[in-house]
């Protein structure tokens, strides 16, 4: 038991040390020792292990802030050596990004068509093989992260995605296939909203802030970051706010209910709204109504677009009140493509919240648009794996993780 505990402690120290180095870009061993409350000797030993794993490198002498004494050597994350294959599932295709964990940049992008629901596992395997073959001998593929717009039930070993038309039976078969394909590598299946939340944590430096991330894309999902963890991990099970009813007796949702936020305010739902673009008709030719176009039309004075934009703000307001009343986050972030709804939407939403919910709680919860976009989900997935699943001690080489 003592050996196991020491191994866990060591692994956690390595993880925390890597996170400090990742965020600071260049930091001395002395500074790390202060932050982690560890001895200089312990930090030096841990640094050697991270250097041995080729995750970290010694950058040589760095500038000392106070200019007194010997300048210490800095530690930085190794660039261009370690990668994660992030594979995103969307309707009729999968998208591969080969992400450099040091910078978040993608060195390879590929799309793979998917003909039916059962092909997602095969397309994912094909993407993995492409990524593996692309890397040079000096580069390492650490893991495969699969992003899905849906929920992941780790107890029932299944996934459900209304956006992709994947029910629990299909989802169960897909997981069986994925397990058989990736038994010799580290891989994880992640909810898209959780990946977006993790990208926002780094971009907005929210590591120590309790916040709710609302992921407004084709559908609407969420992730709640509380006490420095995602509630329910990256399964999506704890935060299906897209299926809160905001319009009783509204249109039927794929979940079986009526009037869900997802089916009345997701970007895909905008096709159900009718807008006469009037004089702008020639300029909007072949453009589907999305959040950006809706905002543009409203800004130009289109009354129908403005009414729809205000209605969307009202729907979002209702769900935000639910979130604040139940979880009480310090901050609510609207992201994905939700930031494309613009200033008018945000002003209406904030005005609504003044007169809704428990006033004390609502006044202390700030609302803002995200600093990231839906493209950053690939970076978020890679960061989530490194922080939650990568084994820095090297005791566990492979594993397939759900959420």
Short mmCIF file of C-alpha atoms in Angstrom, two decimals:
data_model
loop_
_atom_site.label_atom_id
_atom_site.label_comp_id
_atom_site.label_asym_id
_atom_site.label_seq_id
_atom_site.Cartn_x
_atom_site.Cartn_y
_atom_site.Cartn_z
CA UNK A 1 0.00 0.00 0.00
CA UNK A 2 2.83 2.40 0.89
CA UNK A 3 4.55 1.78 -2.45
CA UNK A 4 1.30 2.45 -4.33
CA UNK A 5 0.70 5.67 -2.40
CA UNK A 6 4.24 6.87 -3.06
CA UNK A 7 3.79 6.11 -6.75
CA UNK A 8 0.55 8.13 -6.84
CA UNK A 9 2.15 11.05 -5.00
CA UNK A 10 5.11 11.01 -7.34
CA UNK A 11 2.84 10.88 -10.39
CA UNK A 12 0.81 13.83 -9.10
CA UNK A 13 3.97 15.83 -8.42
CA UNK A 14 5.22 15.15 -11.94
CA UNK A 15 1.87 16.22 -13.37
CA UNK A 16 1.75 19.44 -11.35
CA UNK A 17 5.35 20.20 -12.24
CA UNK A 18 4.67 19.68 -15.94
CA UNK A 19 1.62 21.98 -15.74
CA UNK A 20 3.71 24.76 -14.18
CA UNK A 21 6.37 24.42 -16.88
CA UNK A 22 3.70 24.31 -19.62
CA UNK A 23 2.10 27.57 -18.50
CA UNK A 24 5.28 29.48 -17.64
CA UNK A 25 7.24 28.46 -20.77
CA UNK A 26 10.50 28.91 -18.83
CA UNK A 27 10.75 28.42 -15.07
CA UNK A 28 13.57 27.52 -12.69
CA UNK A 29 13.71 24.46 -10.45
CA UNK A 30 13.88 26.78 -7.43
CA UNK A 31 10.62 28.49 -8.40
CA UNK A 32 8.92 25.12 -8.93
CA UNK A 33 10.11 23.95 -5.50
CA UNK A 34 8.51 27.02 -3.91
CA UNK A 35 5.19 26.56 -5.69
CA UNK A 36 4.90 22.84 -4.96
CA UNK A 37 6.38 23.10 -1.47
CA UNK A 38 8.98 20.45 -2.31
CA UNK A 39 12.70 20.29 -1.66
CA UNK A 40 15.12 21.42 -4.37
CA UNK A 41 16.56 17.90 -4.48
CA UNK A 42 13.12 16.36 -5.07
CA UNK A 43 12.33 18.85 -7.83
CA UNK A 44 15.69 18.18 -9.50
CA UNK A 45 14.96 14.44 -9.50
CA UNK A 46 11.47 14.99 -10.92
CA UNK A 47 12.91 17.30 -13.57
CA UNK A 48 15.32 14.58 -14.68
CA UNK A 49 12.41 12.16 -15.09
CA UNK A 50 10.46 14.62 -17.24
CA UNK A 51 13.60 15.29 -19.27
CA UNK A 52 14.07 11.53 -19.66
CA UNK A 53 10.52 11.26 -21.02
CA UNK A 54 11.39 14.04 -23.51
CA UNK A 55 8.50 16.13 -22.23
CA UNK A 56 10.72 18.83 -20.74
CA UNK A 57 14.15 20.25 -21.57
CA UNK A 58 16.74 22.35 -19.78
CA UNK A 59 16.79 25.76 -21.49
CA UNK A 60 20.05 26.84 -19.91
CA UNK A 61 20.66 30.00 -17.89
CA UNK A 62 17.67 32.31 -17.55
CA UNK A 63 17.49 35.93 -16.44
CA UNK A 64 17.10 36.35 -12.69
CA UNK A 65 14.38 38.86 -11.79
CA UNK A 66 16.15 40.55 -8.86
CA UNK A 67 19.55 40.33 -10.53
CA UNK A 68 21.18 38.96 -7.37
CA UNK A 69 23.21 35.75 -7.22
CA UNK A 70 23.75 33.06 -9.83
CA UNK A 71 21.22 32.91 -12.63
CA UNK A 72 19.32 29.57 -12.51
CA UNK A 73 18.66 27.27 -15.43
CA UNK A 74 15.14 27.33 -16.81
CA UNK A 75 12.93 24.39 -17.74
CA UNK A 76 10.65 24.43 -20.78
CA UNK A 77 8.34 22.04 -22.61
CA UNK A 78 10.00 20.20 -25.51
CA UNK A 79 8.65 21.53 -28.81
CA UNK A 80 7.80 19.39 -31.84
CA UNK A 81 8.42 16.04 -30.15
CA UNK A 82 5.15 14.87 -28.57
CA UNK A 83 1.77 14.72 -30.26
CA UNK A 84 -1.80 13.64 -29.65
CA UNK A 85 -4.09 12.53 -32.47
CA UNK A 86 -7.42 14.26 -31.85
CA UNK A 87 -10.30 12.90 -33.91
CA UNK A 88 -13.59 14.79 -33.97
CA UNK A 89 -16.85 13.10 -34.94
CA UNK A 90 -19.38 15.20 -36.83
CA UNK A 91 -22.20 14.43 -39.21
CA UNK A 92 -20.99 12.24 -42.09
CA UNK A 93 -17.27 12.68 -41.36
CA UNK A 94 -14.43 12.52 -38.87
CA UNK A 95 -11.73 15.18 -38.67
CA UNK A 96 -8.16 14.45 -37.59
CA UNK A 97 -5.82 17.01 -36.06
CA UNK A 98 -2.33 16.00 -34.99
CA UNK A 99 -1.73 18.34 -32.06
CA UNK A 100 1.70 19.32 -30.73
CA UNK A 101 1.18 19.30 -26.95
CA UNK A 102 3.80 22.01 -26.42
CA UNK A 103 2.10 24.66 -28.56
CA UNK A 104 -1.38 23.38 -29.36
CA UNK A 105 -0.64 23.75 -33.06
CA UNK A 106 -1.86 21.12 -35.52
CA UNK A 107 0.78 19.81 -37.91
CA UNK A 108 -1.68 17.62 -39.82
CA UNK A 109 -5.38 17.96 -40.70
CA UNK A 110 -7.41 15.28 -42.49
CA UNK A 111 -11.10 14.57 -43.07
CA UNK A 112 -12.49 11.06 -43.38
CA UNK A 113 -16.03 10.50 -44.77
CA UNK A 114 -18.48 8.40 -42.76
CA UNK A 115 -21.29 6.69 -44.69
CA UNK A 116 -23.28 5.38 -41.74
CA UNK A 117 -23.31 5.37 -37.93
CA UNK A 118 -21.33 2.14 -37.68
CA UNK A 119 -18.43 3.54 -39.74
CA UNK A 120 -17.26 6.02 -37.09
CA UNK A 121 -15.00 3.45 -35.40
CA UNK A 122 -13.41 2.39 -38.70
CA UNK A 123 -12.91 6.00 -39.79
CA UNK A 124 -11.31 6.74 -36.41
CA UNK A 125 -8.89 3.85 -36.82
CA UNK A 126 -7.99 5.07 -40.32
CA UNK A 127 -7.29 8.57 -38.94
CA UNK A 128 -5.08 7.07 -36.22
CA UNK A 129 -3.01 5.13 -38.77
CA UNK A 130 -2.57 8.27 -40.88
CA UNK A 131 -1.33 10.18 -37.83
CA UNK A 132 1.00 7.37 -36.78
CA UNK A 133 2.57 7.10 -40.23
CA UNK A 134 2.98 10.86 -40.55
CA UNK A 135 5.31 11.25 -37.57
CA UNK A 136 9.08 10.94 -37.85
CA UNK A 137 11.16 8.55 -35.72
CA UNK A 138 12.10 11.40 -33.38
CA UNK A 139 8.45 12.26 -32.76
CA UNK A 140 6.09 10.39 -30.45
CA UNK A 141 2.34 9.80 -30.56
CA UNK A 142 1.24 9.88 -26.93
CA UNK A 143 -2.46 9.14 -27.33
CA UNK A 144 -5.65 9.25 -29.36
CA UNK A 145 -8.49 11.52 -28.21
CA UNK A 146 -11.93 11.08 -29.77
CA UNK A 147 -14.39 13.97 -29.47
CA UNK A 148 -18.12 13.34 -29.78
CA UNK A 149 -21.12 15.72 -29.64
CA UNK A 150 -23.02 13.57 -27.18
CA UNK A 151 -22.98 11.85 -23.82
CA UNK A 152 -20.75 9.00 -22.69
CA UNK A 153 -22.12 6.50 -20.17
CA UNK A 154 -19.08 4.75 -18.71
CA UNK A 155 -21.18 2.44 -16.50
CA UNK A 156 -23.30 1.16 -19.37
CA UNK A 157 -20.34 1.28 -21.79
CA UNK A 158 -22.25 3.24 -24.41
CA UNK A 159 -22.50 6.62 -26.10
CA UNK A 160 -25.56 8.54 -27.27
CA UNK A 161 -25.44 11.37 -29.80
CA UNK A 162 -28.62 12.96 -31.09
CA UNK A 163 -26.58 15.09 -33.50
CA UNK A 164 -25.02 11.98 -35.08
CA UNK A 165 -28.07 9.72 -34.79
CA UNK A 166 -26.25 7.29 -32.48
CA UNK A 167 -28.52 5.50 -30.01
CA UNK A 168 -27.40 3.43 -27.02
CA UNK A 169 -27.24 0.14 -28.96
CA UNK A 170 -25.13 1.60 -31.77
CA UNK A 171 -23.02 3.40 -29.16
CA UNK A 172 -22.35 0.18 -27.28
CA UNK A 173 -21.14 -1.53 -30.45
CA UNK A 174 -18.94 1.44 -31.34
CA UNK A 175 -17.20 1.31 -27.96
CA UNK A 176 -16.56 -2.42 -28.36
CA UNK A 177 -14.97 -1.75 -31.74
CA UNK A 178 -12.88 1.13 -30.43
CA UNK A 179 -11.61 -0.96 -27.52
CA UNK A 180 -10.53 -3.70 -29.93
CA UNK A 181 -8.77 -1.17 -32.18
CA UNK A 182 -6.91 0.76 -29.46
CA UNK A 183 -5.93 -1.88 -26.93
CA UNK A 184 -2.25 -1.24 -27.68
CA UNK A 185 -2.30 2.52 -27.22
CA UNK A 186 -3.67 5.16 -24.87
CA UNK A 187 -7.01 6.49 -26.06
CA UNK A 188 -10.00 8.32 -24.63
CA UNK A 189 -13.52 9.22 -25.67
CA UNK A 190 -14.49 12.78 -24.68
CA UNK A 191 -17.57 14.99 -24.75
CA UNK A 192 -17.10 18.05 -26.98
CA UNK A 193 -18.28 20.59 -24.40
CA UNK A 194 -15.75 19.37 -21.84
CA UNK A 195 -12.98 19.76 -24.43
CA UNK A 196 -14.12 23.31 -25.13
CA UNK A 197 -14.16 24.10 -21.41
CA UNK A 198 -10.59 22.85 -21.05
CA UNK A 199 -9.46 25.03 -23.95
CA UNK A 200 -11.09 28.01 -22.23
CA UNK A 201 -9.32 27.23 -18.95
CA UNK A 202 -5.93 27.77 -20.59
CA UNK A 203 -6.96 30.68 -22.81
CA UNK A 204 -8.64 32.70 -20.04
CA UNK A 205 -6.52 31.35 -17.14
CA UNK A 206 -9.52 29.96 -15.26
CA UNK A 207 -7.66 27.15 -13.45
CA UNK A 208 -8.92 28.31 -10.05
CA UNK A 209 -12.31 29.68 -11.10
CA UNK A 210 -15.58 27.76 -10.75
CA UNK A 211 -17.34 28.31 -14.06
CA UNK A 212 -19.95 26.88 -16.41
CA UNK A 213 -19.12 26.65 -20.10
CA UNK A 214 -22.11 26.68 -22.48
CA UNK A 215 -21.14 25.17 -25.81
CA UNK A 216 -23.50 26.61 -28.43
CA UNK A 217 -22.89 24.92 -31.78
CA UNK A 218 -25.30 22.84 -33.89
CA UNK A 219 -26.77 21.70 -30.59
CA UNK A 220 -26.14 23.07 -27.11
CA UNK A 221 -24.10 21.37 -24.41
CA UNK A 222 -22.25 22.43 -21.30
CA UNK A 223 -19.46 21.58 -18.91
CA UNK A 224 -19.17 22.70 -15.30
CA UNK A 225 -15.70 23.25 -13.86
CA UNK A 226 -15.93 23.08 -10.07
CA UNK A 227 -13.15 22.70 -7.49
CA UNK A 228 -10.68 22.40 -10.40
CA UNK A 229 -12.44 19.39 -11.94
CA UNK A 230 -15.04 18.90 -14.67
CA UNK A 231 -18.22 17.58 -13.02
CA UNK A 232 -18.88 14.08 -14.32
CA UNK A 233 -15.48 14.20 -16.05
CA UNK A 234 -15.67 14.59 -19.84
CA UNK A 235 -18.78 12.41 -20.21
CA UNK A 236 -21.44 15.09 -20.64
CA UNK A 237 -23.72 13.16 -18.28
CA UNK A 238 -23.73 15.82 -15.56
CA UNK A 239 -24.50 18.77 -17.81
CA UNK A 240 -27.16 18.06 -20.44
CA UNK A 241 -28.52 21.61 -20.25
CA UNK A 242 -29.38 21.48 -23.94
CA UNK A 243 -32.26 19.26 -22.88
CA UNK A 244 -33.73 21.64 -20.32
CA UNK A 245 -37.23 22.65 -21.45
CA UNK A 246 -37.41 26.36 -22.27
CA UNK A 247 -40.52 26.25 -24.49
CA UNK A 248 -43.27 23.97 -23.12
CA UNK A 249 -45.20 22.27 -25.94
CA UNK A 250 -42.46 23.36 -28.33
CA UNK A 251 -40.98 21.22 -31.13
CA UNK A 252 -40.09 17.60 -30.38
CA UNK A 253 -36.44 17.03 -29.53
CA UNK A 254 -34.43 13.95 -30.41
CA UNK A 255 -34.21 13.16 -26.68
CA UNK A 256 -37.98 12.55 -26.60
CA UNK A 257 -38.99 15.76 -24.86
CA UNK A 258 -40.45 18.99 -26.23
CA UNK A 259 -39.10 22.52 -26.35
CA UNK A 260 -35.53 21.71 -25.28
CA UNK A 261 -32.96 24.51 -25.53
CA UNK A 262 -31.13 22.33 -28.05
CA UNK A 263 -34.06 22.17 -30.47
CA UNK A 264 -35.09 25.84 -30.28
CA UNK A 265 -31.76 27.66 -29.85
CA UNK A 266 -29.01 25.44 -31.29
CA UNK A 267 -27.54 26.68 -34.57
CA UNK A 268 -29.16 23.78 -36.44
CA UNK A 269 -32.56 24.91 -35.10
CA UNK A 270 -32.30 28.24 -36.93
CA UNK A 271 -33.46 26.58 -40.15
CA UNK A 272 -36.91 26.37 -38.54
CA UNK A 273 -37.11 30.16 -38.29
CA UNK A 274 -38.38 32.14 -41.26
CA UNK A 275 -36.68 35.42 -42.10
CA UNK A 276 -37.29 37.70 -45.08
CA UNK A 277 -33.87 39.12 -45.89
CA UNK A 278 -35.45 41.82 -48.08
CA UNK A 279 -32.91 44.06 -49.81
CA UNK A 280 -30.08 41.87 -48.56
CA UNK A 281 -31.41 38.83 -50.44
CA UNK A 282 -28.71 38.88 -53.16
CA UNK A 283 -25.96 39.18 -50.56
CA UNK A 284 -27.27 36.23 -48.54
CA UNK A 285 -27.60 33.86 -51.50
CA UNK A 286 -26.63 30.28 -50.63
CA UNK A 287 -25.97 31.24 -46.99
CA UNK A 288 -27.71 29.12 -44.39
CA UNK A 289 -29.03 30.94 -41.36
CA UNK A 290 -26.52 30.61 -38.53
CA UNK A 291 -25.58 32.66 -35.47
CA UNK A 292 -23.31 34.97 -37.46
CA UNK A 293 -25.83 35.71 -40.21
CA UNK A 294 -28.61 36.18 -37.65
CA UNK A 295 -26.52 38.78 -35.81
CA UNK A 296 -25.56 40.54 -39.06
CA UNK A 297 -29.20 40.81 -40.14
CA UNK A 298 -30.27 42.07 -36.72
CA UNK A 299 -27.49 44.68 -36.75
CA UNK A 300 -28.75 45.89 -40.14
CA UNK A 301 -32.21 46.47 -38.71
CA UNK A 302 -34.02 43.31 -39.85
CA UNK A 303 -36.91 43.15 -37.37
CA UNK A 304 -37.50 39.41 -37.76
CA UNK A 305 -33.84 38.65 -37.12
CA UNK A 306 -33.83 40.98 -34.13
CA UNK A 307 -36.90 39.27 -32.65
CA UNK A 308 -35.32 35.83 -33.07
CA UNK A 309 -32.06 37.03 -31.52
CA UNK A 310 -33.95 38.36 -28.49
CA UNK A 311 -35.91 35.10 -28.21
CA UNK A 312 -32.67 33.12 -28.18
CA UNK A 313 -31.35 35.37 -25.41
CA UNK A 314 -34.52 34.68 -23.42
CA UNK A 315 -34.09 30.92 -23.84
CA UNK A 316 -30.45 31.07 -22.75
CA UNK A 317 -31.39 33.24 -19.76
CA UNK A 318 -33.76 30.57 -18.45
CA UNK A 319 -31.09 27.88 -18.56
CA UNK A 320 -28.45 30.11 -16.97
CA UNK A 321 -30.78 30.69 -14.02
CA UNK A 322 -31.05 26.90 -13.62
CA UNK A 323 -27.26 26.60 -13.66
CA UNK A 324 -26.67 29.34 -11.11
CA UNK A 325 -29.41 28.07 -8.79
CA UNK A 326 -28.08 24.51 -8.76
CA UNK A 327 -24.29 24.85 -9.04
CA UNK A 328 -23.58 28.55 -8.36
CA UNK A 329 -20.56 29.08 -10.63
CA UNK A 330 -18.63 32.32 -10.34
CA UNK A 331 -18.68 32.72 -14.10
CA UNK A 332 -20.81 31.58 -17.04
CA UNK A 333 -19.03 31.45 -20.39
CA UNK A 334 -20.94 31.19 -23.67
CA UNK A 335 -18.74 29.69 -26.36
CA UNK A 336 -18.54 27.22 -29.20
CA UNK A 337 -20.05 29.49 -31.84
CA UNK A 338 -22.30 31.25 -29.33
CA UNK A 339 -20.06 34.32 -29.25
CA UNK A 340 -21.15 34.97 -32.85
CA UNK A 341 -24.56 36.03 -31.47
CA UNK A 342 -22.98 39.35 -30.57
CA UNK A 343 -23.53 42.38 -28.35
CA UNK A 344 -27.32 42.73 -28.68
CA UNK A 345 -27.80 39.14 -27.58
CA UNK A 346 -25.51 39.58 -24.56
CA UNK A 347 -27.15 42.85 -23.52
CA UNK A 348 -30.61 41.25 -23.60
CA UNK A 349 -29.38 38.21 -21.70
CA UNK A 350 -27.78 40.29 -18.93
CA UNK A 351 -30.87 42.50 -18.67
CA UNK A 352 -33.01 39.38 -18.24
CA UNK A 353 -30.81 37.97 -15.49
CA UNK A 354 -31.21 41.12 -13.36
CA UNK A 355 -34.88 40.20 -12.86
CA UNK A 356 -34.59 36.42 -12.78
CA UNK A 357 -33.56 33.82 -10.20
CA UNK A 358 -32.21 34.28 -6.67
CA UNK A 359 -30.97 37.89 -6.89
CA UNK A 360 -28.01 37.49 -4.52
CA UNK A 361 -26.70 34.53 -6.51
CA UNK A 362 -27.40 36.07 -9.91
CA UNK A 363 -25.61 39.31 -9.01
CA UNK A 364 -22.44 37.44 -8.10
CA UNK A 365 -22.31 35.31 -11.27
CA UNK A 366 -20.76 37.06 -14.28
CA UNK A 367 -21.65 36.16 -17.86
CA UNK A 368 -19.37 36.63 -20.87
CA UNK A 369 -18.51 35.23 -24.26
CA UNK A 370 -15.64 32.76 -24.53
CA UNK A 371 -12.13 33.71 -25.58
CA UNK A 372 -11.94 30.49 -27.60
CA UNK A 373 -13.85 29.23 -30.65
CA UNK A 374 -15.17 25.78 -31.53
CA UNK A 375 -11.88 25.14 -33.39
CA UNK A 376 -10.10 25.06 -30.02
CA UNK A 377 -11.83 21.82 -29.00
CA UNK A 378 -8.87 19.92 -30.48
CA UNK A 379 -6.43 21.70 -28.17
CA UNK A 380 -8.83 21.23 -25.26
CA UNK A 381 -8.99 17.47 -25.84
CA UNK A 382 -5.19 17.16 -25.88
CA UNK A 383 -4.86 19.25 -22.72
CA UNK A 384 -7.56 17.22 -20.96
CA UNK A 385 -5.71 13.99 -21.69
CA UNK A 386 -2.38 15.34 -20.44
CA UNK A 387 -3.89 16.60 -17.21
CA UNK A 388 -6.30 13.76 -16.43
CA UNK A 389 -4.98 10.57 -18.02
CA UNK A 390 -1.36 10.76 -19.10
CA UNK A 391 0.72 8.67 -16.70
CA UNK A 392 3.89 10.62 -15.94
CA UNK A 393 5.34 7.79 -13.85
CA UNK A 394 5.19 5.38 -16.80
CA UNK A 395 3.59 2.58 -14.74
CA UNK A 396 0.56 2.31 -17.05
CA UNK A 397 1.35 2.39 -20.75
CA UNK A 398 -2.02 1.87 -22.43
CA UNK A 399 -5.68 2.26 -21.59
CA UNK A 400 -9.01 3.19 -23.16
CA UNK A 401 -10.81 5.82 -21.10
CA UNK A 402 -14.46 6.91 -21.25
CA UNK A 403 -14.72 10.57 -20.33
#
